[in-house]
Amino acid sequence: MRTYCFFAGFVLALSPLVGPAANAQPVPASPEAAGEAPKEALGAAQAPGLAQYQREALAQNLALAGKELEKQRRAAEVRVVRSAYYPTVDLSARYTHFFFGGLDLGALFNPVYGTLNQVTGQAGFPTDLQLRLPPALDAKVELAQPLYIPALSTAQKLAGLSQQASQVELDLVRREIIAGLRTAYLGHARAAQVAALLRETRALLEENLRVSQQLVAADKQTGDVVFRARAELAAHDQLLRQVEEAQRAAARAVNSLRGVSLDSPVEAPPRLSVPAALPVALAASLRDAISARTELRLLGVGRSVVSAERELIKTGSLPTVALALSYGVQASDITPTFSDDFATVSLLASWNLYNGGKDARRGRVKELELSALDVRRRQLLDQIAVEVHDAHGAAEVSLHAVASAQERVRSAQAVYDIVSKKYAVGAVPQIEVIAARTALLQARTDQITAATDTHLRLVELERVTETQGSLR
């Protein structure tokens, strides 16, 4: 049973790769392929379906769809702010019927006009005026045109920056989805390769059981070797089922990121090659990260937003001017005449001369925010440098681990071949065969793990530098 103790740990190691997975380089199933990767080995860039899966993720992923809608919403807000420059036309109408009461100016003027008629001896002044307020009919059409509103240009700038921020956020989500998809895809490939290795290994266990039965029949071994061989075969089958479930879980993670049905098939490459060296040097990786990292771009947009908000505060001390044109009617009944209409032109101005120093204090707040963003940028640059150094160093170590694992496979294969031949003739105990087979399987599994880790590190290196290199 100890043959599979290390495999149990490996199945657990597959679990983190179900969501974030990595590029796996399967170890060749045949002993002859334990050395250099064969020429037909594929790079991740040419892996079956990976390019298609990335296109599907960019087109169908729900997180990206949500960010795209947010970007469109902010673009619509830009158009809303821009429309404030255009004139507005309002139509208003009101009809009022008095049952009793109300202010009637006619009741004030009629007696005065009557007295004037008596004094002059003529009926020159009307004495039946009805000037009830408000008038029964009051309707007008008004056109208003902003002439000078300084806050509008700054508000439009803020809306544009909001739209720009949504684009940067979309790029950030896109980066994480592509990295997650590659990781999940490689986790699926890794599980598939281990499953293939276990299926191949089953033939060795079946042969071990057959030889054990023959040795017992020939009285060269005791009966316990048969029971041990059967127990190892049963443990192998259980482990294979666990690895196959890990492969299905990784496939579901890939399909979730693709935005397709969870049970859709996911292609797995038979093997992936490992690059002989890292695609870029450390210095170049640092330059790429500083020039391309989305977080720096988003921080830059945030700084522009704070600067625009400070400008908006300053516009509060400037006047606003607008022009209004009105045409309407006011009549004492619902049937107006041409003599009841009116037209007006108005120039509207507003200027806040003093607001208790609020603008100055708000401006100081924005200056402090700008200083905090400058500090945050320096922190982010340091963090990016650490991430690039860590990712680059881990990738280099993984490359060396691949070469070491290949050498261990060659040595373990030679030892197993010798021990198995000796066991077949009863020259060595079964425990030596189990130990040799365990060493071989662990070496080949370690080769898969080393290659997978290398591709995982390359995915992380691409993520922190935001480059789209070929994961070979």
Short mmCIF file of C-alpha atoms in Angstrom, two decimals:
data_model
loop_
_atom_site.label_atom_id
_atom_site.label_comp_id
_atom_site.label_asym_id
_atom_site.label_seq_id
_atom_site.Cartn_x
_atom_site.Cartn_y
_atom_site.Cartn_z
CA MET A 1 0.00 0.00 0.00
CA ARG A 2 2.87 2.36 0.59
CA THR A 3 3.39 2.37 -3.18
CA TYR A 4 0.53 4.84 -3.43
CA CYS A 5 1.07 7.00 -0.39
CA PHE A 6 2.79 9.64 -2.49
CA PHE A 7 0.01 9.49 -5.07
CA ALA A 8 -2.59 10.37 -2.44
CA GLY A 9 -0.66 13.56 -1.74
CA PHE A 10 -0.46 14.23 -5.44
CA VAL A 11 -4.24 13.99 -5.85
CA LEU A 12 -4.58 16.56 -3.07
CA ALA A 13 -2.06 18.73 -4.89
CA LEU A 14 -4.30 18.66 -7.94
CA SER A 15 -7.15 20.30 -6.04
CA PRO A 16 -5.76 23.88 -6.13
CA LEU A 17 -5.31 23.49 -9.87
CA VAL A 18 -9.00 22.92 -10.42
CA GLY A 19 -9.72 26.64 -10.21
CA PRO A 20 -6.34 28.18 -11.02
CA ALA A 21 -4.44 25.57 -13.05
CA ALA A 22 -1.11 25.59 -14.81
CA ASN A 23 0.74 24.37 -17.86
CA ALA A 24 1.61 20.73 -17.40
CA GLN A 25 4.26 18.86 -19.23
CA PRO A 26 3.18 15.25 -19.00
CA VAL A 27 5.98 12.77 -18.52
CA PRO A 28 6.08 10.25 -21.38
CA ALA A 29 4.19 7.11 -20.46
CA SER A 30 6.76 4.78 -21.93
CA PRO A 31 10.10 4.24 -20.16
CA GLU A 32 11.95 5.05 -23.38
CA ALA A 33 10.57 8.57 -23.32
CA ALA A 34 11.81 9.35 -19.84
CA GLY A 35 14.71 11.41 -21.14
CA GLU A 36 14.35 14.41 -23.42
CA ALA A 37 10.88 15.48 -24.47
CA PRO A 38 9.96 13.97 -27.85
CA LYS A 39 9.86 16.17 -30.91
CA GLU A 40 6.10 15.81 -31.21
CA ALA A 41 5.58 17.35 -27.76
CA LEU A 42 3.38 20.42 -27.96
CA GLY A 43 3.83 23.83 -26.47
CA ALA A 44 0.91 25.29 -24.59
CA ALA A 45 0.46 27.86 -27.33
CA GLN A 46 -0.24 24.97 -29.72
CA ALA A 47 -2.15 22.84 -27.18
CA PRO A 48 -5.42 21.41 -28.47
CA GLY A 49 -8.32 23.77 -27.91
CA LEU A 50 -6.51 26.27 -25.68
CA ALA A 51 -6.62 29.14 -28.18
CA GLN A 52 -10.28 28.41 -28.85
CA TYR A 53 -11.04 28.26 -25.13
CA GLN A 54 -9.42 31.68 -24.66
CA ARG A 55 -11.53 33.15 -27.45
CA GLU A 56 -14.66 31.66 -25.91
CA ALA A 57 -13.76 33.02 -22.48
CA LEU A 58 -13.26 36.54 -23.87
CA ALA A 59 -16.56 36.34 -25.71
CA GLN A 60 -18.77 34.49 -23.21
CA ASN A 61 -17.39 34.84 -19.69
CA LEU A 62 -20.06 36.32 -17.42
CA ALA A 63 -17.62 38.42 -15.38
CA LEU A 64 -16.34 40.01 -18.58
CA ALA A 65 -19.89 40.51 -19.81
CA GLY A 66 -20.73 42.35 -16.60
CA LYS A 67 -17.67 44.60 -16.94
CA GLU A 68 -18.52 45.29 -20.59
CA LEU A 69 -22.02 46.39 -19.59
CA GLU A 70 -20.51 48.62 -16.91
CA LYS A 71 -18.25 50.18 -19.55
CA GLN A 72 -21.26 50.85 -21.80
CA ARG A 73 -23.16 52.36 -18.88
CA ARG A 74 -20.34 54.80 -18.18
CA ALA A 75 -20.14 55.67 -21.86
CA ALA A 76 -23.84 56.51 -21.72
CA GLU A 77 -23.16 58.74 -18.71
CA VAL A 78 -20.64 60.69 -20.80
CA ARG A 79 -23.36 61.40 -23.34
CA VAL A 80 -25.74 62.44 -20.56
CA VAL A 81 -23.26 65.01 -19.25
CA ARG A 82 -22.54 66.28 -22.76
CA SER A 83 -26.24 66.85 -23.36
CA ALA A 84 -26.21 69.56 -20.65
CA TYR A 85 -24.68 71.89 -23.25
CA TYR A 86 -27.80 71.66 -25.42
CA PRO A 87 -30.88 73.90 -24.98
CA THR A 88 -33.98 72.65 -23.20
CA VAL A 89 -37.60 73.37 -24.16
CA ASP A 90 -40.34 73.10 -21.55
CA LEU A 91 -44.09 73.38 -22.01
CA SER A 92 -46.25 74.13 -18.97
CA ALA A 93 -49.98 74.78 -18.71
CA ARG A 94 -52.34 75.32 -15.80
CA TYR A 95 -56.09 75.93 -15.58
CA THR A 96 -57.62 77.06 -12.30
CA HIS A 97 -61.33 77.18 -11.41
CA PHE A 98 -62.34 79.06 -8.24
CA PHE A 99 -65.37 77.87 -6.34
CA PHE A 100 -65.05 80.77 -3.91
CA GLY A 101 -62.47 83.08 -2.43
CA GLY A 102 -59.18 84.00 -4.00
CA LEU A 103 -57.53 87.35 -4.67
CA ASP A 104 -59.52 89.44 -7.17
CA LEU A 105 -57.70 92.65 -8.13
CA GLY A 106 -60.81 93.78 -10.02
CA ALA A 107 -62.64 94.21 -6.71
CA LEU A 108 -59.92 96.71 -5.73
CA PHE A 109 -59.82 98.69 -8.99
CA ASN A 110 -63.53 98.79 -9.92
CA PRO A 111 -64.55 101.17 -7.08
CA VAL A 112 -61.60 103.42 -7.86
CA TYR A 113 -62.49 103.50 -11.55
CA GLY A 114 -66.14 104.19 -10.66
CA THR A 115 -65.10 107.19 -8.59
CA LEU A 116 -62.94 108.47 -11.44
CA ASN A 117 -65.89 108.18 -13.83
CA GLN A 118 -68.02 110.26 -11.45
CA VAL A 119 -65.34 112.91 -11.08
CA THR A 120 -64.80 113.21 -14.83
CA GLY A 121 -68.45 112.78 -15.69
CA GLN A 122 -67.52 110.21 -18.24
CA ALA A 123 -67.49 106.39 -18.33
CA GLY A 124 -63.88 106.25 -19.41
CA PHE A 125 -62.78 103.62 -16.89
CA PRO A 126 -64.13 100.05 -16.74
CA THR A 127 -65.89 99.12 -13.55
CA ASP A 128 -66.42 95.38 -14.26
CA LEU A 129 -62.83 94.16 -14.22
CA GLN A 130 -62.19 90.53 -13.18
CA LEU A 131 -58.52 90.15 -12.29
CA ARG A 132 -58.56 87.09 -10.11
CA LEU A 133 -55.08 85.68 -9.24
CA PRO A 134 -53.80 83.33 -10.26
CA PRO A 135 -55.31 83.68 -13.73
CA ALA A 136 -57.63 80.86 -14.77
CA LEU A 137 -55.38 79.92 -17.71
CA ASP A 138 -51.59 80.15 -17.57
CA ALA A 139 -49.60 78.37 -20.31
CA LYS A 140 -46.14 78.96 -21.75
CA VAL A 141 -43.31 77.45 -23.75
CA GLU A 142 -39.81 78.22 -22.43
CA LEU A 143 -36.43 77.64 -24.12
CA ALA A 144 -33.36 77.72 -21.88
CA GLN A 145 -29.78 77.74 -23.17
CA PRO A 146 -26.73 77.57 -20.87
CA LEU A 147 -24.23 80.25 -21.81
CA TYR A 148 -21.50 79.85 -19.21
CA ILE A 149 -21.53 76.99 -16.71
CA PRO A 150 -17.87 76.17 -15.87
CA ALA A 151 -18.75 72.97 -13.96
CA LEU A 152 -20.05 71.34 -17.15
CA SER A 153 -16.65 70.89 -18.80
CA THR A 154 -15.17 69.40 -15.63
CA ALA A 155 -18.17 67.12 -15.18
CA GLN A 156 -17.71 65.90 -18.75
CA LYS A 157 -14.05 65.25 -18.04
CA LEU A 158 -14.95 63.23 -14.94
CA ALA A 159 -17.45 61.17 -16.91
CA GLY A 160 -14.79 60.46 -19.54
CA LEU A 161 -12.34 59.37 -16.85
CA SER A 162 -14.99 57.08 -15.40
CA GLN A 163 -15.38 55.48 -18.81
CA GLN A 164 -11.60 55.14 -19.08
CA ALA A 165 -11.47 53.50 -15.66
CA SER A 166 -14.10 50.98 -16.74
CA GLN A 167 -11.91 50.02 -19.70
CA VAL A 168 -8.90 49.50 -17.43
CA GLU A 169 -11.02 47.43 -15.05
CA LEU A 170 -12.18 45.37 -18.02
CA ASP A 171 -8.55 44.77 -19.01
CA LEU A 172 -7.76 43.72 -15.45
CA VAL A 173 -10.60 41.17 -15.38
CA ARG A 174 -9.59 39.93 -18.83
CA ARG A 175 -6.01 39.36 -17.61
CA GLU A 176 -7.15 37.38 -14.60
CA ILE A 177 -9.60 35.30 -16.61
CA ILE A 178 -6.99 34.35 -19.20
CA ALA A 179 -4.48 33.45 -16.48
CA GLY A 180 -7.15 31.47 -14.64
CA LEU A 181 -8.21 29.70 -17.81
CA ARG A 182 -4.65 28.67 -18.64
CA THR A 183 -4.11 27.51 -15.09
CA ALA A 184 -7.32 25.46 -15.07
CA TYR A 185 -6.53 24.04 -18.50
CA LEU A 186 -3.10 22.93 -17.35
CA GLY A 187 -4.58 21.46 -14.18
CA HIS A 188 -6.84 19.39 -16.42
CA ALA A 189 -3.87 18.36 -18.56
CA ARG A 190 -1.88 17.44 -15.48
CA ALA A 191 -4.66 15.22 -14.12
CA ALA A 192 -5.09 13.62 -17.54
CA GLN A 193 -1.39 12.80 -17.74
CA VAL A 194 -1.32 11.30 -14.25
CA ALA A 195 -4.41 9.25 -15.09
CA ALA A 196 -2.71 7.97 -18.24
CA LEU A 197 0.38 7.12 -16.19
CA LEU A 198 -1.74 5.19 -13.68
CA ARG A 199 -3.53 3.28 -16.44
CA GLU A 200 -0.19 2.29 -17.88
CA THR A 201 1.06 1.30 -14.42
CA ARG A 202 -1.88 -1.04 -13.92
CA ALA A 203 -0.32 -3.47 -16.38
CA LEU A 204 2.76 -3.63 -14.13
CA LEU A 205 0.59 -4.41 -11.12
CA GLU A 206 -1.29 -7.08 -13.01
CA GLU A 207 2.00 -8.60 -14.06
CA ASN A 208 3.20 -8.44 -10.45
CA LEU A 209 0.08 -10.31 -9.35
CA ARG A 210 0.57 -12.95 -12.04
CA VAL A 211 4.24 -13.48 -11.15
CA SER A 212 3.39 -13.63 -7.44
CA GLN A 213 0.80 -16.34 -8.08
CA GLN A 214 3.33 -18.31 -10.11
CA LEU A 215 5.99 -18.00 -7.41
CA VAL A 216 3.55 -19.16 -4.75
CA ALA A 217 2.51 -22.08 -6.92
CA ALA A 218 6.18 -23.02 -7.31
CA ASP A 219 6.73 -22.72 -3.52
CA LYS A 220 9.26 -19.92 -4.05
CA GLN A 221 7.18 -17.34 -2.11
CA THR A 222 4.59 -17.46 0.64
CA GLY A 223 0.90 -16.69 0.03
CA ASP A 224 1.04 -13.23 1.52
CA VAL A 225 2.72 -11.85 -1.60
CA VAL A 226 -0.46 -12.55 -3.57
CA PHE A 227 -2.62 -10.73 -1.04
CA ARG A 228 -0.20 -7.80 -1.05
CA ALA A 229 -0.25 -7.67 -4.85
CA ARG A 230 -4.06 -7.66 -4.90
CA ALA A 231 -4.19 -4.93 -2.24
CA GLU A 232 -1.85 -2.76 -4.30
CA LEU A 233 -3.99 -3.29 -7.38
CA ALA A 234 -7.14 -2.25 -5.47
CA ALA A 235 -5.40 0.85 -4.09
CA HIS A 236 -4.26 1.71 -7.60
CA ASP A 237 -7.81 1.56 -8.96
CA GLN A 238 -9.11 3.80 -6.17
CA LEU A 239 -6.35 6.33 -6.79
CA LEU A 240 -7.13 6.32 -10.51
CA ARG A 241 -10.76 7.14 -9.74
CA GLN A 242 -9.67 10.06 -7.57
CA VAL A 243 -7.37 11.44 -10.27
CA GLU A 244 -10.12 11.09 -12.89
CA GLU A 245 -12.48 13.06 -10.66
CA ALA A 246 -9.81 15.74 -10.26
CA GLN A 247 -9.58 15.84 -14.06
CA ARG A 248 -13.35 16.29 -14.35
CA ALA A 249 -13.29 19.05 -11.71
CA ALA A 250 -10.54 20.87 -13.62
CA ALA A 251 -12.59 20.52 -16.82
CA ARG A 252 -15.57 22.10 -15.06
CA ALA A 253 -13.37 25.02 -14.00
CA VAL A 254 -12.24 25.49 -17.61
CA ASN A 255 -15.83 25.38 -18.88
CA SER A 256 -16.99 27.83 -16.23
CA LEU A 257 -14.40 30.35 -17.39
CA ARG A 258 -15.30 29.63 -21.02
CA GLY A 259 -18.93 30.42 -20.30
CA VAL A 260 -20.18 27.07 -21.65
CA SER A 261 -21.94 24.07 -20.15
CA LEU A 262 -19.96 22.54 -17.29
CA ASP A 263 -20.07 19.09 -18.85
CA SER A 264 -18.66 20.23 -22.20
CA PRO A 265 -15.62 18.19 -23.29
CA VAL A 266 -12.16 19.66 -22.72
CA GLU A 267 -9.28 18.48 -24.84
CA ALA A 268 -6.08 17.45 -23.08
CA PRO A 269 -2.70 17.40 -24.84
CA PRO A 270 -0.79 14.09 -24.60
CA ARG A 271 2.32 15.97 -23.51
CA LEU A 272 3.74 19.49 -23.37
CA SER A 273 7.34 20.47 -23.83
CA VAL A 274 9.28 22.62 -21.41
CA PRO A 275 11.37 25.54 -22.71
CA ALA A 276 15.12 25.22 -22.37
CA ALA A 277 15.31 28.69 -20.79
CA LEU A 278 13.03 31.48 -19.68
CA PRO A 279 11.62 33.53 -22.56
CA VAL A 280 12.72 36.89 -21.07
CA ALA A 281 15.43 38.10 -18.74
CA LEU A 282 14.65 39.56 -15.33
CA ALA A 283 15.46 43.14 -16.34
CA ALA A 284 13.17 42.91 -19.37
CA SER A 285 10.42 41.41 -17.23
CA LEU A 286 10.67 44.34 -14.81
CA ARG A 287 10.44 46.84 -17.66
CA ASP A 288 7.42 45.04 -19.11
CA ALA A 289 5.65 44.98 -15.77
CA ILE A 290 6.22 48.68 -15.02
CA SER A 291 5.07 49.74 -18.48
CA ALA A 292 2.09 47.40 -18.79
CA ARG A 293 0.63 46.58 -15.38
CA THR A 294 -3.06 47.38 -15.32
CA GLU A 295 -2.99 48.35 -11.66
CA LEU A 296 -0.63 51.23 -12.47
CA ARG A 297 -2.91 52.37 -15.26
CA LEU A 298 -5.92 52.24 -12.96
CA LEU A 299 -4.05 54.21 -10.32
CA GLY A 300 -3.17 56.81 -12.94
CA VAL A 301 -6.83 57.17 -13.89
CA GLY A 302 -7.71 57.51 -10.22
CA ARG A 303 -5.20 60.33 -9.85
CA SER A 304 -6.71 62.13 -12.85
CA VAL A 305 -10.15 61.76 -11.27
CA VAL A 306 -9.01 63.39 -8.03
CA SER A 307 -7.37 66.24 -9.99
CA ALA A 308 -10.60 66.78 -11.95
CA GLU A 309 -12.62 66.79 -8.72
CA ARG A 310 -10.30 69.48 -7.36
CA GLU A 311 -10.95 71.53 -10.51
CA LEU A 312 -14.68 71.00 -10.06
CA ILE A 313 -14.46 72.45 -6.56
CA LYS A 314 -12.78 75.56 -7.93
CA THR A 315 -15.64 76.14 -10.41
CA GLY A 316 -17.97 76.67 -7.45
CA SER A 317 -16.58 80.19 -7.07
CA LEU A 318 -17.34 81.11 -10.71
CA PRO A 319 -20.64 82.55 -11.98
CA THR A 320 -23.10 80.68 -14.17
CA VAL A 321 -25.07 82.39 -16.95
CA ALA A 322 -28.06 81.11 -18.95
CA LEU A 323 -30.55 82.59 -21.42
CA ALA A 324 -34.29 81.87 -21.32
CA LEU A 325 -36.94 82.69 -23.94
CA SER A 326 -40.63 82.31 -23.09
CA TYR A 327 -43.90 82.61 -24.98
CA GLY A 328 -47.30 82.01 -23.41
CA VAL A 329 -50.79 83.18 -22.56
CA GLN A 330 -52.55 84.28 -19.37
CA ALA A 331 -56.31 84.60 -19.43
CA SER A 332 -59.22 84.82 -17.02
CA ASP A 333 -61.04 81.96 -18.79
CA ILE A 334 -60.18 78.91 -20.89
CA THR A 335 -60.67 80.75 -24.19
CA PRO A 336 -57.77 83.21 -24.52
CA THR A 337 -57.54 85.88 -27.16
CA PHE A 338 -54.54 87.26 -29.00
CA SER A 339 -54.36 90.09 -26.50
CA ASP A 340 -53.70 87.56 -23.71
CA ASP A 341 -50.33 86.30 -25.01
CA PHE A 342 -46.89 87.43 -23.88
CA ALA A 343 -43.21 86.86 -24.77
CA THR A 344 -40.18 87.32 -22.54
CA VAL A 345 -36.43 87.05 -22.70
CA SER A 346 -34.46 86.51 -19.50
CA LEU A 347 -30.79 86.47 -18.70
CA LEU A 348 -30.20 84.31 -15.63
CA ALA A 349 -27.02 84.66 -13.60
CA SER A 350 -25.88 83.07 -10.38
CA TRP A 351 -22.69 83.60 -8.40
CA ASN A 352 -21.82 82.20 -5.02
CA LEU A 353 -19.59 84.84 -3.46
CA TYR A 354 -18.87 83.12 -0.16
CA ASN A 355 -19.77 79.68 1.23
CA GLY A 356 -17.99 79.73 4.54
CA GLY A 357 -14.66 78.47 3.17
CA LYS A 358 -16.03 75.04 2.28
CA ASP A 359 -14.42 75.03 -1.15
CA ALA A 360 -10.96 75.74 0.25
CA ARG A 361 -11.30 72.90 2.76
CA ARG A 362 -12.59 70.49 0.14
CA GLY A 363 -9.70 71.45 -2.10
CA ARG A 364 -7.27 70.64 0.71
CA VAL A 365 -8.87 67.21 1.06
CA LYS A 366 -8.26 66.52 -2.63
CA GLU A 367 -4.62 67.59 -2.33
CA LEU A 368 -4.16 65.08 0.47
CA GLU A 369 -5.79 62.41 -1.67
CA LEU A 370 -3.31 63.14 -4.46
CA SER A 371 -0.42 62.79 -2.03
CA ALA A 372 -1.84 59.47 -0.80
CA LEU A 373 -2.11 58.23 -4.39
CA ASP A 374 1.54 59.15 -5.02
CA VAL A 375 2.52 57.08 -1.99
CA ARG A 376 0.30 54.24 -3.20
CA ARG A 377 2.04 54.32 -6.58
CA ARG A 378 5.44 53.93 -4.96
CA GLN A 379 4.12 51.04 -2.90
CA LEU A 380 2.65 49.43 -5.98
CA LEU A 381 5.92 49.74 -7.87
CA ASP A 382 7.72 48.00 -5.02
CA GLN A 383 5.06 45.30 -4.91
CA ILE A 384 5.29 44.72 -8.67
CA ALA A 385 9.08 44.45 -8.44
CA VAL A 386 8.73 41.81 -5.70
CA GLU A 387 6.15 39.89 -7.72
CA VAL A 388 8.33 39.88 -10.84
CA HIS A 389 11.43 38.80 -8.93
CA ASP A 390 9.48 36.02 -7.20
CA ALA A 391 7.82 34.78 -10.39
CA HIS A 392 11.06 34.92 -12.39
CA GLY A 393 13.05 33.14 -9.70
CA ALA A 394 10.40 30.45 -9.22
CA ALA A 395 10.31 29.81 -12.97
CA GLU A 396 14.10 29.39 -13.08
CA VAL A 397 14.03 26.93 -10.18
CA SER A 398 11.23 24.97 -11.86
CA LEU A 399 13.29 24.63 -15.05
CA HIS A 400 16.15 23.07 -13.07
CA ALA A 401 13.69 20.75 -11.33
CA VAL A 402 12.57 19.41 -14.71
CA ALA A 403 16.10 18.35 -15.65
CA SER A 404 16.58 16.73 -12.25
CA ALA A 405 13.28 14.84 -12.55
CA GLN A 406 14.23 13.50 -15.98
CA GLU A 407 17.49 12.11 -14.61
CA ARG A 408 15.66 10.48 -11.71
CA VAL A 409 13.24 8.81 -14.11
CA ARG A 410 16.10 7.32 -16.13
CA SER A 411 17.79 5.97 -12.98
CA ALA A 412 14.57 4.63 -11.45
CA GLN A 413 13.63 2.93 -14.71
CA ALA A 414 16.99 1.13 -14.87
CA VAL A 415 16.68 -0.05 -11.25
CA TYR A 416 13.14 -1.32 -11.78
CA ASP A 417 14.08 -3.25 -14.89
CA ILE A 418 16.86 -5.06 -13.00
CA VAL A 419 14.82 -5.81 -9.86
CA SER A 420 11.75 -7.02 -11.76
CA LYS A 421 13.83 -9.51 -13.72
CA LYS A 422 15.37 -10.83 -10.49
CA TYR A 423 11.94 -11.15 -8.86
CA ALA A 424 10.60 -13.07 -11.85
CA VAL A 425 13.11 -15.83 -11.09
CA GLY A 426 12.63 -15.60 -7.34
CA ALA A 427 16.03 -14.04 -6.67
CA VAL A 428 14.74 -11.06 -4.67
CA PRO A 429 11.76 -10.58 -2.32
CA GLN A 430 8.62 -8.84 -3.43
CA ILE A 431 9.30 -5.87 -1.16
CA GLU A 432 12.23 -4.87 -3.38
CA VAL A 433 10.03 -4.91 -6.47
CA ILE A 434 7.45 -2.76 -4.70
CA ALA A 435 10.14 -0.31 -3.60
CA ALA A 436 11.61 -0.11 -7.12
CA ARG A 437 8.21 0.38 -8.69
CA THR A 438 7.29 3.02 -6.10
CA ALA A 439 10.51 4.90 -6.86
CA LEU A 440 9.84 4.73 -10.61
CA LEU A 441 6.24 5.91 -10.32
CA GLN A 442 7.18 8.70 -7.98
CA ALA A 443 10.00 9.79 -10.28
CA ARG A 444 7.68 9.87 -13.28
CA THR A 445 5.00 11.65 -11.28
CA ASP A 446 7.59 14.14 -10.06
CA GLN A 447 8.55 14.74 -13.67
CA ILE A 448 4.93 15.59 -14.48
CA THR A 449 4.76 17.81 -11.40
CA ALA A 450 8.04 19.57 -12.21
CA ALA A 451 6.96 20.29 -15.76
CA THR A 452 3.53 21.42 -14.59
CA ASP A 453 5.07 23.69 -12.00
CA THR A 454 7.29 25.21 -14.69
CA HIS A 455 4.28 26.11 -16.80
CA LEU A 456 2.46 27.38 -13.73
CA ARG A 457 5.38 29.70 -13.00
CA LEU A 458 5.39 30.86 -16.62
CA VAL A 459 1.69 31.65 -16.41
CA GLU A 460 2.33 33.65 -13.24
CA LEU A 461 5.29 35.41 -14.87
CA GLU A 462 3.09 36.40 -17.80
CA ARG A 463 0.40 37.58 -15.43
CA VAL A 464 2.66 39.83 -13.34
CA THR A 465 4.37 41.27 -16.43
CA GLU A 466 1.18 41.30 -18.54
CA THR A 467 2.92 39.81 -21.54
CA GLN A 468 1.46 37.27 -23.92
CA GLY A 469 4.43 35.01 -24.51
CA SER A 470 4.22 31.46 -25.81
CA LEU A 471 4.00 28.89 -23.03
CA ARG A 472 5.87 26.17 -24.83
#
